Short mmCIF file of C-alpha atoms and ligand atoms in Angstrom, two decimals:
data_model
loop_
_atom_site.label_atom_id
_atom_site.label_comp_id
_atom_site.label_asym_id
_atom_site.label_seq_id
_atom_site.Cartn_x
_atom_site.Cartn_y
_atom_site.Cartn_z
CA UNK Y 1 0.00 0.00 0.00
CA UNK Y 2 0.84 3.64 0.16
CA UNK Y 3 2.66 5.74 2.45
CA UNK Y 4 0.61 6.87 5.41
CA UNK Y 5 -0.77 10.59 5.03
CA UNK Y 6 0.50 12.99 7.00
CA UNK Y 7 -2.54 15.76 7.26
CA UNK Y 8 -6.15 15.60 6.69
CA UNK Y 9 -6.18 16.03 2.72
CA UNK Y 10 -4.17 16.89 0.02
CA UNK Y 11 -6.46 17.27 -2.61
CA UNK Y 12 -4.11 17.60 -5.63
CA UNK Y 13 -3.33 20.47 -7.48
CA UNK Y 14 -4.72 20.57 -11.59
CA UNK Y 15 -1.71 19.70 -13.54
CA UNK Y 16 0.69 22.64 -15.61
CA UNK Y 17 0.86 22.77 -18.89
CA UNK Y 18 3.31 20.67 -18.56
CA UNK Y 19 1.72 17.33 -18.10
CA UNK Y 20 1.94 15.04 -14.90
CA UNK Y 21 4.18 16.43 -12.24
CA UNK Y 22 6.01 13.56 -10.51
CA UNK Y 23 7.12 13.31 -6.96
CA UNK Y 24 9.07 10.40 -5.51
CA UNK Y 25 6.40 10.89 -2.24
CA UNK Y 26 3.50 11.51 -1.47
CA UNK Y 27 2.07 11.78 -4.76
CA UNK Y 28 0.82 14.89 -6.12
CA UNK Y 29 1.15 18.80 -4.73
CA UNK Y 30 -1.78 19.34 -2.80
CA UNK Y 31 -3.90 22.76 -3.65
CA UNK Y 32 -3.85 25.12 -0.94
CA UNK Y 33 -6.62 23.86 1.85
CA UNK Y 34 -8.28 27.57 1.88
CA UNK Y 35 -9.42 26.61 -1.94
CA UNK Y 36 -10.38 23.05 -1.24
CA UNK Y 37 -14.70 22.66 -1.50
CA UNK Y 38 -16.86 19.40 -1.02
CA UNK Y 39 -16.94 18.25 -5.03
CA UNK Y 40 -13.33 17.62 -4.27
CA UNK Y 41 -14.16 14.42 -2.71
CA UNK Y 42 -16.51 13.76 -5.46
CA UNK Y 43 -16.29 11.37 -8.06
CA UNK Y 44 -18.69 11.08 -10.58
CA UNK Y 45 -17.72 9.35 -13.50
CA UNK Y 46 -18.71 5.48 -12.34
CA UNK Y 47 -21.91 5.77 -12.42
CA UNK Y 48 -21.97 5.18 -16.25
CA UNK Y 49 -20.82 1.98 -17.86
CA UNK Y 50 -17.90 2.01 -20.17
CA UNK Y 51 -18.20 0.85 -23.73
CA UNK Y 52 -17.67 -2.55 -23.89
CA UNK Y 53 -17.61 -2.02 -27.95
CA UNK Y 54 -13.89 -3.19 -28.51
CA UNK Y 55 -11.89 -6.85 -29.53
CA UNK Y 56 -11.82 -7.69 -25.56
CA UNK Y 57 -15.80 -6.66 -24.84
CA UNK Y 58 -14.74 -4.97 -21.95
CA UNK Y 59 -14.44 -1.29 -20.66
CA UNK Y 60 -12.99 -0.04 -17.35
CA UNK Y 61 -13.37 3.69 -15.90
CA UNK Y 62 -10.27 4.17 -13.55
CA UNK Y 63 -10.72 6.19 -10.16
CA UNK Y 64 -7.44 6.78 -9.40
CA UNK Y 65 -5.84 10.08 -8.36
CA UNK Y 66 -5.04 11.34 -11.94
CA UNK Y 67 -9.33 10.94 -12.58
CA UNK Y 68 -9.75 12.06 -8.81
CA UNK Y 69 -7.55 14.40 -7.47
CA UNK Y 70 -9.49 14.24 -4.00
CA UNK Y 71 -7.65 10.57 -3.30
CA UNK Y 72 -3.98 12.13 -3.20
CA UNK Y 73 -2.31 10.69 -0.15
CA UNK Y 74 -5.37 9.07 1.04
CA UNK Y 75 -3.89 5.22 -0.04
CA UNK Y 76 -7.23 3.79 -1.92
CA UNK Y 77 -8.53 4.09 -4.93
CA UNK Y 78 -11.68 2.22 -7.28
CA UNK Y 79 -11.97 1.50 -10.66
CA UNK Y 80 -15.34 0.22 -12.34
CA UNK Y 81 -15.04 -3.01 -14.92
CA UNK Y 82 -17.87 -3.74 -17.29
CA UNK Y 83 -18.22 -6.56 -19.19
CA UNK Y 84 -19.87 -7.78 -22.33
CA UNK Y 85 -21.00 -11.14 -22.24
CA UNK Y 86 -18.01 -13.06 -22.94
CA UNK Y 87 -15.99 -10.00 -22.68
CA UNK Y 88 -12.18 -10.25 -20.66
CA UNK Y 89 -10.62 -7.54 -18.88
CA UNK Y 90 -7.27 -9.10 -20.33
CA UNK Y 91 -4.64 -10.21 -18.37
CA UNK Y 92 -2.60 -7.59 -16.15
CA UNK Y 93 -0.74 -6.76 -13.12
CA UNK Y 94 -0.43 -3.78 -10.39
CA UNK Y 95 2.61 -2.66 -8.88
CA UNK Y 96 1.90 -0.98 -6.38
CA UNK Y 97 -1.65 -2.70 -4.98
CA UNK Y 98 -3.66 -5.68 -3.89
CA UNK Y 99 -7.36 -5.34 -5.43
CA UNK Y 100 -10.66 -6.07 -4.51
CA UNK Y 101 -12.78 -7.45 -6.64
CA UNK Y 102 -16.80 -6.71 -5.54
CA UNK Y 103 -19.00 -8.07 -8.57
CA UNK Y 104 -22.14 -5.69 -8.62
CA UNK Y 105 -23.92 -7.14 -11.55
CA UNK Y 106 -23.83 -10.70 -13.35
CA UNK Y 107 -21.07 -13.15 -13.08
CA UNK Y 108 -17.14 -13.30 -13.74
CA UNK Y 109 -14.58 -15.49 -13.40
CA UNK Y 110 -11.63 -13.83 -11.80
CA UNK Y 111 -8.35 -15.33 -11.67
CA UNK Y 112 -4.54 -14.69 -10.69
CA UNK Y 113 -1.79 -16.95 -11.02
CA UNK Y 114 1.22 -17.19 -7.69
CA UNK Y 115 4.54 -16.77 -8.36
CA UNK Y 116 4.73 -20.73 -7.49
CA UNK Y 117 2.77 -20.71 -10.45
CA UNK Y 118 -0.57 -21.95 -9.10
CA UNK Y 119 -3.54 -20.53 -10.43
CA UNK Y 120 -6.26 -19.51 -8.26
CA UNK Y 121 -9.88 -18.02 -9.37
CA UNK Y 122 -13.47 -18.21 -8.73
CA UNK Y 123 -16.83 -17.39 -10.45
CA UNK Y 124 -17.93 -14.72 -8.43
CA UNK Y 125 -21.33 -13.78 -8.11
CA UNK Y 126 -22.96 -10.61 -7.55
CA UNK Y 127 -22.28 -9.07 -3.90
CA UNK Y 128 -19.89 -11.55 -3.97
CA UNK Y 129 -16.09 -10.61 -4.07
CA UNK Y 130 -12.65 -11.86 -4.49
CA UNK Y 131 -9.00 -10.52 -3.53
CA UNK Y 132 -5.64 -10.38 -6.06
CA UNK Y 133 -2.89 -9.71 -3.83
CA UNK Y 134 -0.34 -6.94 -4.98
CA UNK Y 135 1.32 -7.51 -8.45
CA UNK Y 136 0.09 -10.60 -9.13
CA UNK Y 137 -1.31 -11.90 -12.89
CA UNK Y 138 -5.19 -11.65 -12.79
CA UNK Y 139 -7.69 -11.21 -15.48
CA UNK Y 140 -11.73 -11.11 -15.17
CA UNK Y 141 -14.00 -13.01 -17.49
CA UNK Y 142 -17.71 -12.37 -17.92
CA UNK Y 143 -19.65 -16.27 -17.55
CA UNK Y 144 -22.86 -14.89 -17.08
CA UNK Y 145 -25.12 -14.57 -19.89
CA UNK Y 146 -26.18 -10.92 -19.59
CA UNK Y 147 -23.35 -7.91 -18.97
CA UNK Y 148 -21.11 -7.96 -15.60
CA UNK Y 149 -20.11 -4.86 -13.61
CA UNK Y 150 -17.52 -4.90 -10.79
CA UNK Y 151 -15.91 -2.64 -8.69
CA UNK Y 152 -12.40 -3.25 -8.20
CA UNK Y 153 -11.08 -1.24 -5.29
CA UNK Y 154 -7.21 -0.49 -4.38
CA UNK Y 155 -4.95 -0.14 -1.49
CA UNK Y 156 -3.16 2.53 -3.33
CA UNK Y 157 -4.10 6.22 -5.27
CA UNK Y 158 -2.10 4.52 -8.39
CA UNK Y 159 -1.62 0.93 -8.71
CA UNK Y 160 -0.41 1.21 -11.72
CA UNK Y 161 -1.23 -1.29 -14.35
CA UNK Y 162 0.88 -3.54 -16.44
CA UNK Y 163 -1.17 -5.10 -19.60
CA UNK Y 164 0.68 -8.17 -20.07
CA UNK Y 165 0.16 -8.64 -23.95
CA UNK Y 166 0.42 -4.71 -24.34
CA UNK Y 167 3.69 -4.57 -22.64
CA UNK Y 168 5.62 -7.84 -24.28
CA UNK Y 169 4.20 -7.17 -28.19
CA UNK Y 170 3.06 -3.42 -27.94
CA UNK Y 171 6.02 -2.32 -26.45
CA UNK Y 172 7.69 1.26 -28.31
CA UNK Y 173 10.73 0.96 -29.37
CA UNK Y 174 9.81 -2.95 -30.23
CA UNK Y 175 11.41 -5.70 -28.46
CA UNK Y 176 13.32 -7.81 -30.56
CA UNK Y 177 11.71 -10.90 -32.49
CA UNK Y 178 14.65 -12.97 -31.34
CA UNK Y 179 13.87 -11.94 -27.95
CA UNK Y 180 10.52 -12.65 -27.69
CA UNK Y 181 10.62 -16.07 -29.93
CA UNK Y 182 12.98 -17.17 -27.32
CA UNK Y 183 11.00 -16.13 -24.51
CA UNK Y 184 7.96 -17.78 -25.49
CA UNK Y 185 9.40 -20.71 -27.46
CA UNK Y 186 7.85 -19.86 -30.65
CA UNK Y 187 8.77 -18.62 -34.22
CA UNK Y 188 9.64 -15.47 -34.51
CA UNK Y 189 6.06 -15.48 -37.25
CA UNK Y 190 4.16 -15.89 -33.89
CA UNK Y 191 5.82 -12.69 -32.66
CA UNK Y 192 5.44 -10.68 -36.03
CA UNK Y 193 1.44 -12.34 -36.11
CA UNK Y 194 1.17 -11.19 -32.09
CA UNK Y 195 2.92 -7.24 -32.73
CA UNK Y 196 0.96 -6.77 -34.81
CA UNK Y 197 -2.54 -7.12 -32.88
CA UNK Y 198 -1.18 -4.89 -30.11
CA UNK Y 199 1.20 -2.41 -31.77
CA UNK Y 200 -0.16 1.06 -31.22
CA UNK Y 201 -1.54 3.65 -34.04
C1 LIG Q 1 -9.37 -5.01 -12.72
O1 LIG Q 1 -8.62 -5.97 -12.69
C2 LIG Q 1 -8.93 -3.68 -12.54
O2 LIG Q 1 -7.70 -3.52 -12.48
O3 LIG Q 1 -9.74 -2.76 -12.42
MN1 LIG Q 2 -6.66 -5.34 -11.98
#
């Protein structure tokens, strides 16, 4: 999890023109407390689904302290998952947080696999949920036959996300084939055939 907070708040300032500041700790500068008002610690924008209208039939609407500057040193942070019937949120890991997974709506299969390798997961129901410990490889799968909705909730303001197929074939500048053949015990044509699906623009 994250560092402990040291005041009340620290509602973080908009960003400059100059994109995402970055501080080793705690996060983000906070805006001066005298300007701070309620909406602050208002987030609105999970109470609509996400389009699920894409090649993995899922969408997911991040609450973390770059959508919702109120969380800044506060440690937590929610993101909402919906899913298409069918639909995956594909396989991924965070850095820096366990997750909860709280199923609201339908069914989903959610998974993560141990560094021993073992593979753990559960159809989880609605009001039902299910725990990923920090960094570990987890995916969830919609079972059900209508749409799913979950609520995945963090022990950090910015897990951070790794998308495993993003990050080993999407990567810019490329990995090499050689590399990644090797890695994966495959032709280097299964690498070309794989970049290709997940190299950007
Ligand atoms: C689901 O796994 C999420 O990261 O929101
Ligand atoms: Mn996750």
């Amino acid at each position: 999890g994250d560092p402990e907070p040291v005041q009340d708040f620290c509602v973080a300032a908009p960003l400059g023109v100059e994109g995402k500041v970055s501080l080793a700790f705690p996060g983000l500068p906070c805006k001066p407390a005298s300007t701070v008002v309620s909406d602050d610690f208002f987030f609105a924008a999970q109470a609509r689904a996400a389009s699920t209208d894409n090649p993995n039939g899922a969408g997911v609407t991040p609450g973390n302290v770059e959508a919702f500057p109120g969380l800044n040193t506060l440690g937590l942070s929610l993101n909402r998952v919906d899913l298409a019937p069918g639909g995956v949120n594909p396989l991924h890991t965070h850095p820096r947080s366990a997750e909860l997974v709280h199923v609201e709506a339908g069914e989903m299969l959610v998974g993560f696999v141990s560094t021993d390798g073992k593979f753990y997961s559960k159809v989880v129901q609605e009001g039902e949920s299910f725990v990923i410990p920090r960094g570990m490889m987890h995916f969830q799968y919609n079972v059900g036959a209508g749409a799913a909705r979950a609520m995945t909730v963090f022990n950090s303001q910015l897990p951070g996300v790794v998308l495993a197929a993003q990050s080993v074939f999407g990567a810019q500048p490329e990995i090499p084939d050689a590399v990644l053949a090797k890695s994966f015990q495959v032709d280097a044509e299964i690498i070309k055939l794989l970049k290709s699906k997940f190299r950007k623009g």
